[in-house]
XYZ file of C-alpha atoms in Angstrom:
487
model
C -56.299 75.036 44.980
C -52.573 75.037 44.919
C -52.521 75.553 48.670
C -54.902 72.694 49.295
C -52.840 69.936 47.640
C -49.615 70.517 49.599
C -51.550 70.564 52.826
C -53.298 67.320 52.004
C -50.021 65.670 51.062
C -48.416 66.868 54.276
C -51.267 65.408 56.283
C -51.023 62.011 54.508
C -47.246 61.728 54.915
C -47.402 62.531 58.637
C -49.804 59.563 59.126
C -52.931 61.557 59.479
C -54.938 58.999 57.570
C -54.068 56.270 60.085
C -54.746 58.414 63.250
C -57.845 57.052 65.001
C -58.357 60.223 66.973
C -58.907 62.206 63.827
C -61.816 60.881 61.818
C -61.917 63.863 59.519
C -65.431 65.117 60.638
C -66.236 68.665 61.778
C -67.086 68.964 65.529
C -68.416 71.994 67.142
C -66.831 75.366 66.702
C -65.147 75.170 70.052
C -63.174 72.165 69.079
C -62.190 73.779 65.805
C -61.090 76.880 67.562
C -59.018 74.929 70.087
C -57.428 72.861 67.305
C -56.573 75.949 65.343
C -55.015 77.490 68.395
C -52.910 74.352 69.066
C -51.821 74.186 65.466
C -50.908 77.813 65.545
C -48.832 77.110 68.589
C -46.741 74.479 66.745
C -44.133 75.530 64.180
C -45.398 75.351 60.623
C -43.363 72.919 58.449
C -42.617 73.934 54.884
C -44.786 72.327 52.213
C -43.304 69.478 50.085
C -42.941 69.863 46.401
C -44.449 67.409 43.961
C -41.006 65.846 43.171
C -40.296 65.266 46.865
C -43.693 63.698 47.362
C -43.156 61.398 44.413
C -39.689 60.399 45.662
C -40.971 59.552 49.152
C -43.860 57.576 47.748
C -41.554 55.541 45.528
C -39.202 54.905 48.428
C -42.023 53.609 50.615
C -43.367 51.418 47.839
C -39.881 49.983 47.171
C -39.413 49.176 50.879
C -42.788 47.442 50.977
C -41.889 45.433 47.866
C -38.610 44.260 49.438
C -40.410 43.130 52.590
C -42.948 41.194 50.537
C -40.186 39.488 48.577
C -38.374 38.616 51.817
C -41.535 37.053 53.222
C -42.209 35.069 50.048
C -38.715 33.574 49.797
C -38.065 30.901 52.373
C -34.360 30.092 52.936
C -33.089 26.524 52.280
C -31.151 24.583 54.986
C -27.845 25.487 53.336
C -28.660 29.206 53.100
C -27.815 31.813 55.726
C -30.468 34.242 56.870
C -29.756 37.781 55.799
C -30.183 40.811 57.934
C -33.457 41.654 56.215
C -35.048 38.334 57.306
C -34.513 39.219 60.962
C -36.328 42.561 60.721
C -39.887 42.633 62.054
C -42.588 42.790 59.437
C -44.149 46.227 59.319
C -47.338 45.263 57.531
C -48.863 42.104 56.059
C -51.046 43.976 53.581
C -49.862 43.180 50.031
C -49.321 46.164 47.849
C -48.663 46.344 44.167
C -45.112 47.350 43.227
C -44.685 50.598 41.369
C -45.283 50.225 37.675
C -42.178 52.160 36.745
C -39.899 50.008 38.923
C -41.451 46.737 37.705
C -41.125 47.769 34.086
C -37.509 48.795 34.575
C -36.636 45.520 36.335
C -38.384 43.448 33.659
C -36.673 45.375 30.910
C -33.311 44.820 32.553
C -34.006 41.072 32.899
C -35.115 40.871 29.289
C -32.165 42.785 27.944
C -29.375 40.921 29.780
C -30.194 37.318 28.682
C -30.799 38.521 25.153
C -27.398 40.109 24.976
C -25.781 36.982 26.450
C -27.673 34.800 23.987
C -26.407 36.885 21.122
C -22.874 36.493 22.432
C -23.298 32.721 22.897
C -24.853 32.458 19.496
C -21.993 34.248 17.861
C -19.150 32.391 19.638
C -19.969 28.849 18.249
C -20.275 30.304 14.764
C -16.909 31.954 15.080
C -15.276 28.766 16.498
C -16.889 26.526 13.867
C -15.714 28.841 11.147
C -12.175 28.765 12.521
C -12.234 24.953 12.721
C -13.580 24.764 9.192
C -10.827 27.003 7.895
C -8.232 24.926 9.743
C -9.584 21.706 8.234
C -9.580 23.230 4.782
C -5.968 24.252 5.288
C -5.034 20.727 6.426
C -7.004 18.944 3.719
C -5.392 20.764 0.851
C -4.184 18.451 -1.951
C -0.514 19.014 -1.143
C -0.984 18.256 2.545
C -2.986 15.114 1.786
C -0.273 13.896 -0.580
C 2.449 14.480 2.029
C 0.378 12.744 4.679
C -0.201 9.696 2.466
C 3.496 9.588 1.547
C 4.372 9.557 5.234
C 1.971 6.651 5.812
C 3.560 4.701 2.954
C 7.049 5.242 4.366
C 5.944 3.974 7.769
C 4.267 0.978 6.115
C 7.517 0.025 4.357
C 9.335 0.341 7.654
C 6.912 -1.926 9.529
C 6.438 -4.584 6.845
C 9.660 -4.748 4.815
C 12.016 -3.143 7.373
C 13.057 -0.762 4.592
C 13.497 2.964 4.164
C 14.101 4.962 1.014
C 17.072 7.265 0.736
C 15.991 10.822 1.519
C 12.821 9.821 3.383
C 11.971 10.659 6.979
C 12.767 7.080 8.086
C 16.190 6.917 6.395
C 18.002 7.527 9.687
C 16.376 4.559 11.432
C 19.083 2.039 12.343
C 16.614 -0.874 12.368
C 15.859 -0.513 8.649
C 17.863 -1.157 5.505
C 18.135 2.017 3.425
C 17.863 1.581 -0.354
C 17.909 4.091 -3.191
C 15.657 3.666 -6.218
C 16.029 7.213 -7.517
C 12.411 8.165 -6.814
C 11.229 8.881 -3.268
C 7.560 8.481 -4.217
C 6.144 5.126 -3.141
C 3.342 3.300 -4.915
C 2.217 -0.266 -5.507
C 4.021 -0.272 -8.852
C 7.366 0.498 -7.181
C 7.222 -2.380 -4.664
C 8.906 -4.828 -7.059
C 11.808 -2.440 -7.678
C 12.229 -1.699 -3.977
C 12.323 -5.408 -3.098
C 14.717 -6.223 -5.943
C 17.098 -3.505 -4.746
C 16.965 -4.866 -1.198
C 17.536 -8.500 -2.216
C 20.379 -7.598 -4.580
C 22.577 -6.280 -1.772
C 25.819 -8.142 -1.119
C 26.304 -10.072 2.088
C 29.025 -7.641 3.266
C 27.019 -4.533 2.419
C 27.052 -1.843 5.099
C 23.337 -1.280 4.561
C 22.638 -4.694 6.125
C 24.367 -3.723 9.368
C 21.219 -2.968 11.309
C 20.056 -3.474 14.879
C 18.649 -6.091 15.153
C 20.530 -8.020 12.484
C 18.816 -8.918 9.235
C 17.591 -12.451 8.583
C 18.556 -14.600 5.608
C 16.733 -14.103 2.325
C 14.004 -16.768 2.589
C 13.200 -16.154 6.294
C 13.175 -12.402 5.617
C 10.635 -12.784 2.813
C 8.554 -15.155 4.919
C 8.380 -12.722 7.862
C 7.596 -9.830 5.512
C 4.681 -11.845 4.126
C 3.340 -12.463 7.624
C 3.632 -8.782 8.609
C 1.861 -7.722 5.418
C -1.003 -10.112 6.215
C -1.308 -8.692 9.728
C -1.442 -5.108 8.427
C -3.968 -6.100 5.774
C -6.168 -7.788 8.345
C -6.149 -4.666 10.535
C -7.223 -2.512 7.569
C -9.996 -4.860 6.480
C -11.444 -4.862 9.991
C -12.005 -1.105 9.803
C -15.276 0.482 8.770
C -15.987 1.032 5.092
C -15.584 4.823 5.121
C -12.191 4.479 6.846
C -11.014 1.804 4.391
C -11.625 4.173 1.500
C -9.057 6.592 2.930
C -6.342 3.887 3.019
C -7.185 2.156 -0.263
C -3.658 2.876 -1.541
C -2.114 1.202 1.506
C -4.311 -1.859 1.016
C -3.222 -2.056 -2.611
C 0.429 -1.819 -1.547
C 0.019 -4.653 0.958
C -1.553 -6.911 -1.661
C 1.387 -6.192 -3.948
C 3.898 -6.903 -1.164
C 2.296 -10.296 -0.500
C 2.525 -11.164 -4.166
C 6.063 -9.947 -4.739
C 7.702 -11.598 -1.713
C 6.330 -14.980 -2.817
C 7.469 -14.400 -6.422
C 10.997 -13.445 -5.384
C 11.252 -16.415 -3.015
C 10.197 -18.796 -5.794
C 12.608 -17.171 -8.248
C 15.445 -17.520 -5.755
C 14.725 -21.249 -5.325
C 14.442 -21.803 -9.079
C 17.580 -19.760 -9.861
C 19.883 -19.892 -6.804
C 22.383 -17.528 -8.453
C 19.802 -14.793 -8.923
C 20.644 -13.199 -5.557
C 23.861 -13.604 -3.622
C 21.932 -13.805 -0.377
C 19.821 -16.696 -1.683
C 22.345 -19.145 -3.068
C 21.392 -21.724 -0.421
C 17.681 -20.927 -0.560
C 16.486 -24.535 -0.055
C 18.590 -24.903 3.086
C 17.299 -21.549 4.350
C 13.767 -22.822 3.765
C 14.497 -25.937 5.812
C 15.952 -23.889 8.687
C 12.826 -21.717 8.706
C 10.795 -24.743 9.873
C 12.871 -25.401 13.011
C 12.596 -23.667 16.352
C 10.090 -20.950 15.434
C 7.142 -19.616 17.361
C 3.933 -21.246 16.006
C 2.429 -17.782 15.417
C 5.533 -16.832 13.374
C 5.840 -20.143 11.536
C 5.892 -20.037 7.740
C 2.996 -22.514 7.746
C 0.760 -20.221 9.837
C -1.758 -18.238 7.798
C -3.412 -15.058 9.075
C -6.437 -15.701 6.832
C -6.306 -19.488 7.143
C -3.785 -22.229 6.276
C -4.050 -21.521 2.545
C -2.806 -17.936 3.070
C 0.468 -18.954 4.746
C 3.788 -18.128 3.107
C 4.698 -21.795 2.696
C 1.460 -22.740 0.942
C 1.680 -19.715 -1.339
C 5.298 -20.579 -2.135
C 4.411 -24.195 -2.954
C 1.644 -23.050 -5.290
C 3.989 -20.588 -7.005
C 6.744 -23.200 -7.464
C 4.253 -25.716 -8.780
C 3.035 -23.130 -11.300
C 6.431 -21.887 -12.470
C 8.646 -24.982 -12.413
C 7.590 -28.359 -10.988
C 11.091 -29.820 -11.284
C 12.483 -26.971 -9.182
C 9.764 -27.692 -6.648
C 10.788 -31.364 -6.504
C 14.457 -30.412 -6.129
C 13.642 -28.020 -3.285
C 11.615 -30.667 -1.408
C 14.401 -33.240 -1.841
C 16.965 -30.783 -0.437
C 14.743 -30.070 2.557
C 14.262 -33.817 3.211
C 17.970 -34.501 2.993
C 18.682 -31.690 5.472
C 16.275 -33.139 8.054
C 17.315 -36.761 7.488
C 20.971 -35.857 8.058
C 20.071 -34.209 11.338
C 17.817 -37.088 12.394
C 20.457 -39.710 11.597
C 22.747 -38.085 14.175
C 20.140 -38.559 16.907
C 20.349 -41.979 18.539
C 17.593 -41.536 21.111
C 14.672 -39.304 21.980
C 16.715 -37.216 24.400
C 19.604 -36.625 21.967
C 20.099 -33.356 20.149
C 22.073 -31.811 17.310
C 22.813 -28.151 17.884
C 19.553 -26.316 18.499
C 17.481 -29.235 17.185
C 16.254 -32.450 18.792
C 14.226 -35.376 17.434
C 10.904 -33.795 18.422
C 11.646 -30.448 16.755
C 13.011 -32.148 13.631
C 9.936 -34.353 13.336
C 7.709 -31.312 13.891
C 9.464 -29.561 11.007
C 9.003 -32.620 8.753
C 5.320 -32.677 9.649
C 5.055 -29.022 8.644
C 6.760 -29.728 5.326
C 4.151 -32.311 4.329
C 1.245 -30.151 5.599
C 0.914 -28.995 1.993
C -0.638 -31.688 -0.205
C 1.563 -30.902 -3.202
C 4.671 -31.153 -1.030
C 3.421 -34.382 0.586
C 2.945 -35.953 -2.846
C 6.511 -35.032 -3.821
C 7.843 -36.444 -0.530
C 6.152 -39.771 -1.259
C 7.736 -39.795 -4.742
C 11.265 -39.041 -3.523
C 14.011 -41.689 -3.687
C 14.566 -41.613 0.060
C 10.959 -42.402 0.951
C 11.082 -46.193 0.266
C 13.932 -48.705 -0.208
C 14.892 -49.648 -3.776
C 12.810 -52.274 -5.519
C 14.016 -55.871 -5.272
C 16.291 -57.110 -8.015
C 17.598 -53.714 -8.959
C 21.248 -52.691 -8.778
C 20.367 -50.105 -6.141
C 18.929 -52.824 -3.898
C 22.216 -54.760 -3.865
C 24.358 -51.667 -3.385
C 26.619 -52.045 -0.367
C 26.799 -49.081 1.964
C 30.108 -48.663 3.778
C 30.293 -46.060 6.515
C 33.510 -44.063 6.889
C 35.771 -45.194 9.706
C 36.826 -42.918 12.468
C 40.504 -42.201 12.665
C 40.843 -43.660 16.179
C 38.474 -46.591 15.719
C 39.618 -50.153 15.030
C 37.715 -52.968 13.336
C 36.402 -54.556 16.553
C 35.122 -51.251 17.851
C 33.454 -50.542 14.487
C 31.648 -53.915 14.511
C 30.663 -53.488 18.155
C 29.065 -50.109 17.437
C 27.041 -51.484 14.540
C 28.987 -49.639 11.838
C 29.395 -52.695 9.662
C 28.609 -52.499 5.890
C 24.970 -53.146 4.834
C 22.937 -53.349 1.650
C 20.583 -50.575 0.730
C 17.622 -52.968 0.658
C 17.984 -54.479 4.105
C 16.734 -53.891 7.594
C 19.643 -51.650 8.453
C 19.314 -49.948 5.065
C 15.619 -49.172 5.671
C 16.445 -47.809 9.104
C 19.214 -45.504 7.944
C 18.486 -44.736 4.275
C 14.720 -44.146 4.175
C 12.638 -41.324 5.604
C 10.238 -43.531 7.548
C 13.058 -45.666 8.961
C 14.985 -42.610 10.103
C 11.917 -41.234 11.854
C 10.574 -44.429 13.436
C 13.888 -45.794 14.736
C 14.148 -43.161 17.499
C 13.511 -44.636 20.956
C 14.806 -44.689 24.504
C 18.575 -44.577 25.000
C 20.418 -47.833 25.590
C 22.104 -46.355 28.640
C 20.813 -43.350 30.487
C 23.477 -40.622 30.494
C 22.149 -39.411 33.843
C 23.616 -42.467 35.533
C 27.155 -43.683 35.155
C 27.867 -47.402 35.037
C 29.768 -47.216 38.289
C 27.047 -45.520 40.335
C 23.870 -47.026 38.889
C 23.237 -49.129 42.010
C 23.884 -46.208 44.320
C 20.999 -44.049 43.007
C 17.917 -43.540 45.110
C 14.597 -44.948 44.039
C 13.105 -41.467 43.757
C 15.764 -40.212 41.306
C 15.403 -43.331 39.144
C 11.620 -42.904 38.993
C 11.912 -39.227 38.037
C 14.342 -40.026 35.230
C 12.180 -42.865 33.959
C 9.064 -40.666 34.041
C 10.858 -37.936 32.071
C 11.878 -40.398 29.369
C 8.349 -41.744 29.129
C 6.988 -38.218 28.595
C 9.524 -37.631 25.821
C 8.640 -40.926 24.160
C 4.919 -40.127 24.384
C 5.407 -36.727 22.753
C 7.528 -38.211 20.010
C 4.967 -40.926 19.377
C 2.218 -38.325 18.999
C 4.329 -36.454 16.452
C 4.918 -39.711 14.559
C 1.171 -40.235 14.387
C 0.659 -36.732 12.976
C 3.478 -37.264 10.496
C 1.982 -40.478 9.159
C -1.508 -38.939 9.083
C -0.273 -36.050 6.936
C 1.323 -38.534 4.561
C -1.965 -40.422 4.318
C -3.889 -37.228 3.622
C -1.333 -36.004 1.090
C -1.684 -36.599 -2.612
C -3.494 -35.060 -5.519
C -5.580 -32.103 -4.357
């Protein structure tokens, strides 16, 4: 039996099963004898062992499996044919792959993704844990307190242009450094910080910043506007973000309140701060030549939230007489400037009739201030029959002027209740008397007839535009007076 199996295996491996000449049947004895003689003539090959047979069988089955896979896979246009695709196909008969090879390949495919999945599954957990630990380290109470303190210091720098001694912003040359003895900032310390800043002397080295510091009232007005802008930015954030900056919002509310209180106190008591002794004049200057978006009458949350309206309300609440005195000082400042302007194209310093009238219109934009303007002594001429009505106003003579030149220029004495008195001594007369110049300074008296028609028309058109703008401002001024009164 043992000799039969090796012989059968040797016959199968040599292709005996596929030989058409050998059908495996027994012919006559002659044929058998001749075949035995021919076989005896050939050299006898050694018999294969069972391991060698198994190895050859597996090799043939693996080669057949590779050919079947090559036939099944069709290359795409971008792929390059491999050397196996060019080989001729040995057989089209499909054969099952060896069970051992298939199981090993499947096991390898199953094991590799599983191991990679375990690695991928572990790496996010490790990274998330590291991030969580990092956040916990950052969000410790001490770190949160330092972070909030830093935000408060930057808020003081942006809004009040201040830095506390010993803070991170103390070396900033654009800020005034003050020392209150406690580096911690809170809403309750805003009043002390502002008082320390406003109490500095005019020659103090702390005020030598780049850019230079403004006067007391303009400084408080601009601080109020910056606080409103910061507060608006915070209130536009989402609710969960606003909760994180609730302390900053509370500080901004306190800054708005305190800058208005200190401005009112400075106007009521001019000697309270050295920098605010001429507070009413500083308030008047704040109306002239400012950007509309930076004007003290511009409110971030509406006209009622402007610095000027808040200041008027505070003065009216604390001391109405001080409010009246402040308005009278502001009116006198503008009337003095307007009286020096003889025509619409004249100017005094950095002011001209249009800018002065614009400032007066802003003053009476508040109803309480408009009511006080209408009650001032310079609003209307004195009543008839009173000593003030018969008072004679004599203008000072220039040192080089004689009597004839004085009378020719219209500088003759006049009564307070007269046409000339109304024009020069009342608010409405001072405003409404401005018109075109008597002689255009662009043309000299000697060359007036030598000017071209085009140049004369351009000059005339420019004056008409100026008069039209001034007339529009007069209309707004009168309209604000009409609307003013008891709120």
